[in-house]
CSV table of C-alpha atoms in Angstrom, one decimal:
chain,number,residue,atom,x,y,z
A,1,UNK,CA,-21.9,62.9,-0.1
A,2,UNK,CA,-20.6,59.8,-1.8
A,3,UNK,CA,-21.5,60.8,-5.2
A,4,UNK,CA,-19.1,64.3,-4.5
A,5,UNK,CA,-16.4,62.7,-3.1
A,6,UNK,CA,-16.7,60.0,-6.2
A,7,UNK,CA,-16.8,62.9,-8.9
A,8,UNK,CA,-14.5,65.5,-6.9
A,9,UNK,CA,-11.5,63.3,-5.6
A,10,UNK,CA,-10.4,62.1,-9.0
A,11,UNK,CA,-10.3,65.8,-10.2
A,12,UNK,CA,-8.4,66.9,-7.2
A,13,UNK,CA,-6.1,64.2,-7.7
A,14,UNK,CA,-5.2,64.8,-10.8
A,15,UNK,CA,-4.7,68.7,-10.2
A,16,UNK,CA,-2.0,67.7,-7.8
A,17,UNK,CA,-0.5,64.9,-10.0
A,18,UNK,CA,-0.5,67.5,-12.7
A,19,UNK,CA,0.5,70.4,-10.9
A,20,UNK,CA,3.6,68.2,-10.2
A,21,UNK,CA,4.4,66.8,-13.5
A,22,UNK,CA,4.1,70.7,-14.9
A,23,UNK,CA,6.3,71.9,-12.1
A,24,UNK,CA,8.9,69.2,-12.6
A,25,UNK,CA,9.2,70.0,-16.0
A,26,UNK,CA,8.9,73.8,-15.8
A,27,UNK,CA,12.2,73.5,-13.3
A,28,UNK,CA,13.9,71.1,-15.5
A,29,UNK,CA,13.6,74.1,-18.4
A,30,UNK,CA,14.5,76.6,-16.5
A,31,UNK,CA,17.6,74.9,-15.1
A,32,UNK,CA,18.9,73.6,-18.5
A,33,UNK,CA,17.9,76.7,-20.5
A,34,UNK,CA,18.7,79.5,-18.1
A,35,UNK,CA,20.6,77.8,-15.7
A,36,UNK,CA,23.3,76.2,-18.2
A,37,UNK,CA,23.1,79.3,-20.9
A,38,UNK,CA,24.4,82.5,-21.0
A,39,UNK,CA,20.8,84.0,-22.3
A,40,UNK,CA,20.2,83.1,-18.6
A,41,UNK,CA,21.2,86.2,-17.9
A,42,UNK,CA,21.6,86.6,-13.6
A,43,UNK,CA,20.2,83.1,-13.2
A,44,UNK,CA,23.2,81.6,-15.3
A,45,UNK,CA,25.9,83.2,-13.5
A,46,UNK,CA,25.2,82.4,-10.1
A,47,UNK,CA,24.2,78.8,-10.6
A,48,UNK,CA,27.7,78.5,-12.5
A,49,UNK,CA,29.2,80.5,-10.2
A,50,UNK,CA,28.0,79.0,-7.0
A,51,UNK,CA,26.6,75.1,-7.8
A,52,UNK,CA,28.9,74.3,-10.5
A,53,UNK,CA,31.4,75.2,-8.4
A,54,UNK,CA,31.2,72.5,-5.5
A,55,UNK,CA,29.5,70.4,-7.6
A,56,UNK,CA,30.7,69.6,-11.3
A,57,UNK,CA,31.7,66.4,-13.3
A,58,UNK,CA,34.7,64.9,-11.1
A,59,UNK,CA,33.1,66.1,-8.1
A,60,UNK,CA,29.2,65.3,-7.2
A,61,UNK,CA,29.2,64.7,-3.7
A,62,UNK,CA,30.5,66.5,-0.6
A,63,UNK,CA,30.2,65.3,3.2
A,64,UNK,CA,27.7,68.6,3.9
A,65,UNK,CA,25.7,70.6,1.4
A,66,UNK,CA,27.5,73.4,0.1
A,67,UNK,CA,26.8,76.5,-1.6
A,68,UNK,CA,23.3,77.5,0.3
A,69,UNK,CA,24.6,81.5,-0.7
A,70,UNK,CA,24.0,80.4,-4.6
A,71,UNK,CA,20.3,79.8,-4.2
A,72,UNK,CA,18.3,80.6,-7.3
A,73,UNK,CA,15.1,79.8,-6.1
A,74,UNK,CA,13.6,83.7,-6.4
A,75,UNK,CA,13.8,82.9,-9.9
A,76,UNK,CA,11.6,79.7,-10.0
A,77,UNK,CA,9.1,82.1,-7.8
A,78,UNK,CA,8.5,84.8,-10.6
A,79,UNK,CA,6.8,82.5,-12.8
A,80,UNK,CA,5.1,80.3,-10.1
A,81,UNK,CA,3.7,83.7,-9.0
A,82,UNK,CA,2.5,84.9,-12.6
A,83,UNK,CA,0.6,81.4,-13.2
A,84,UNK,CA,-0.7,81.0,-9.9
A,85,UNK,CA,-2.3,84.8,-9.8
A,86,UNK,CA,-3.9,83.8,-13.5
A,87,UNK,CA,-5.0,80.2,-11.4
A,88,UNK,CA,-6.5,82.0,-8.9
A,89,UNK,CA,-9.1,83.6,-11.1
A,90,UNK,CA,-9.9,80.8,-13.3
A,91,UNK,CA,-9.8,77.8,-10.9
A,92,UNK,CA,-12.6,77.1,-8.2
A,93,UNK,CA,-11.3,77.6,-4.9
A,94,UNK,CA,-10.8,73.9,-4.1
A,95,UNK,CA,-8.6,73.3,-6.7
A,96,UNK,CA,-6.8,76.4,-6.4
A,97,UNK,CA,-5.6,75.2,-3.0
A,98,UNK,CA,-4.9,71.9,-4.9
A,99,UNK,CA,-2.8,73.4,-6.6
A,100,UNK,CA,-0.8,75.3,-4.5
A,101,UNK,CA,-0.4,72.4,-2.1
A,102,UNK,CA,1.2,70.2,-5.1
A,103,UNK,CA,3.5,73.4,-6.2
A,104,UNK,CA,4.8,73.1,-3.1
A,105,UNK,CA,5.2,70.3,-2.4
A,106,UNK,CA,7.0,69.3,-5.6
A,107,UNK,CA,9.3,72.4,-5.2
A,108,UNK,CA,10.4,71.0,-1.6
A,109,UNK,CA,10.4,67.7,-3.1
A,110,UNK,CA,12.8,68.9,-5.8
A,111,UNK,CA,15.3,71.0,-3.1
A,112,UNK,CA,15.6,67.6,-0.9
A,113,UNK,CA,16.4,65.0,-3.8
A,114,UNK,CA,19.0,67.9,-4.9
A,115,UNK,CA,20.4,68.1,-1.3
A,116,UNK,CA,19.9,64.6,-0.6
A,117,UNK,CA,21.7,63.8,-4.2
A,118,UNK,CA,25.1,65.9,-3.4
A,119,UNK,CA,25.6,65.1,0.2
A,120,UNK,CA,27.5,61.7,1.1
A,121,UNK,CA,26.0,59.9,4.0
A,122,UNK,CA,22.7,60.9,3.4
A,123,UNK,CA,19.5,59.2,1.1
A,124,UNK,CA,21.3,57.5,-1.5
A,125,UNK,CA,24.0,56.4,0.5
A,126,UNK,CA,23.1,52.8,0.2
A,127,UNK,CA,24.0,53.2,-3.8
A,128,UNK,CA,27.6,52.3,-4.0
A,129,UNK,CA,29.8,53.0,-7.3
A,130,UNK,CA,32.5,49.6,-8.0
A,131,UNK,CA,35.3,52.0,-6.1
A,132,UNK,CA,33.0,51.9,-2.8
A,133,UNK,CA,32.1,55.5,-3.5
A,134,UNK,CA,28.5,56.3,-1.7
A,135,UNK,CA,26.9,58.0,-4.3
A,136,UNK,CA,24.4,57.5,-6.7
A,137,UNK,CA,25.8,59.3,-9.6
A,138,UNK,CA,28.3,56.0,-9.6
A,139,UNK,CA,25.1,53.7,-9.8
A,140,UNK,CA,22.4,55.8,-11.9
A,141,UNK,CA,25.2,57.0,-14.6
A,142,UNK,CA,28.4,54.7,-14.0
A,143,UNK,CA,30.9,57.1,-14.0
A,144,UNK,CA,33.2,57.7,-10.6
A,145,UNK,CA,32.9,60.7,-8.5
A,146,UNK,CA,35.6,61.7,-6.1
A,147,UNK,CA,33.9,62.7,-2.6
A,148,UNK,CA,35.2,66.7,-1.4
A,149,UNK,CA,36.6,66.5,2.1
């Protein structure tokens, strides 16, 4: 028993930590190259239409999230869907499950810092700007943000 766990746990580990790292990167991708493009198609328009527009440059934080309606997280799905039907063949079923635990778990991961990152009040609300302004975008990038009512 101790010579599986010593020889298994690693592995699992690092299926989750790279199952993470693969996810974090694919979304990053996919939000900069379909989400800030016009090849984007569908995908580009309603995260312009809908995120950009209660949160751009001047105006990073609100009191409550906003724009739920603009969600383009069917789109993250497809390709989660294609690579995890491929995983399922090739990967024992232990790390299989590893691996779909750590997608989803970075994908929530990724939706709270993003709520948690736009809403005032809330998680990073101890970072303060030099105007007083409770948000993070004044402490991780230095600019000033105005707060939506």
């Amino acid at each position: 028993m101790t010579s599986w766990l010593l020889l298994n746990v690693p592995l699992f580990l690092l299926t989750a930590i790279a199952t993470h790292l693969i996810m974090s990167f694919a979304q990053t991708v996919m939000h900069y190259k379909l989400g800030h493009h016009p090849m984007g198609g569908r995908f580009f328009h309603t995260h312009i239409d809908f995120h950009h527009t209660y949160y751009s440059k001047d105006h990073l934080v609100s009191r409550t999230y906003l724009g739920d309606e603009g969600n383009n997280t069917p789109f993250f799905f497809i390709p989660l869907f294609l690579v995890g039907g491929c995983a399922y063949f090739l990967l024992p079923l232990g790390l299989f499950v590893t691996m779909v635990i750590g997608s989803a778990a970075s994908f929530y991961a990724h939706v709270f810092f993003d709520k948690e990152y736009h809403v005032r009040d809330r998680g990073f609300s101890d970072l303060r700007g030099s105007d007083g302004c409770r948000s993070c975008t004044s402490f991780i990038t230095g600019t000033r943000t105005k707060i939506l009512p």
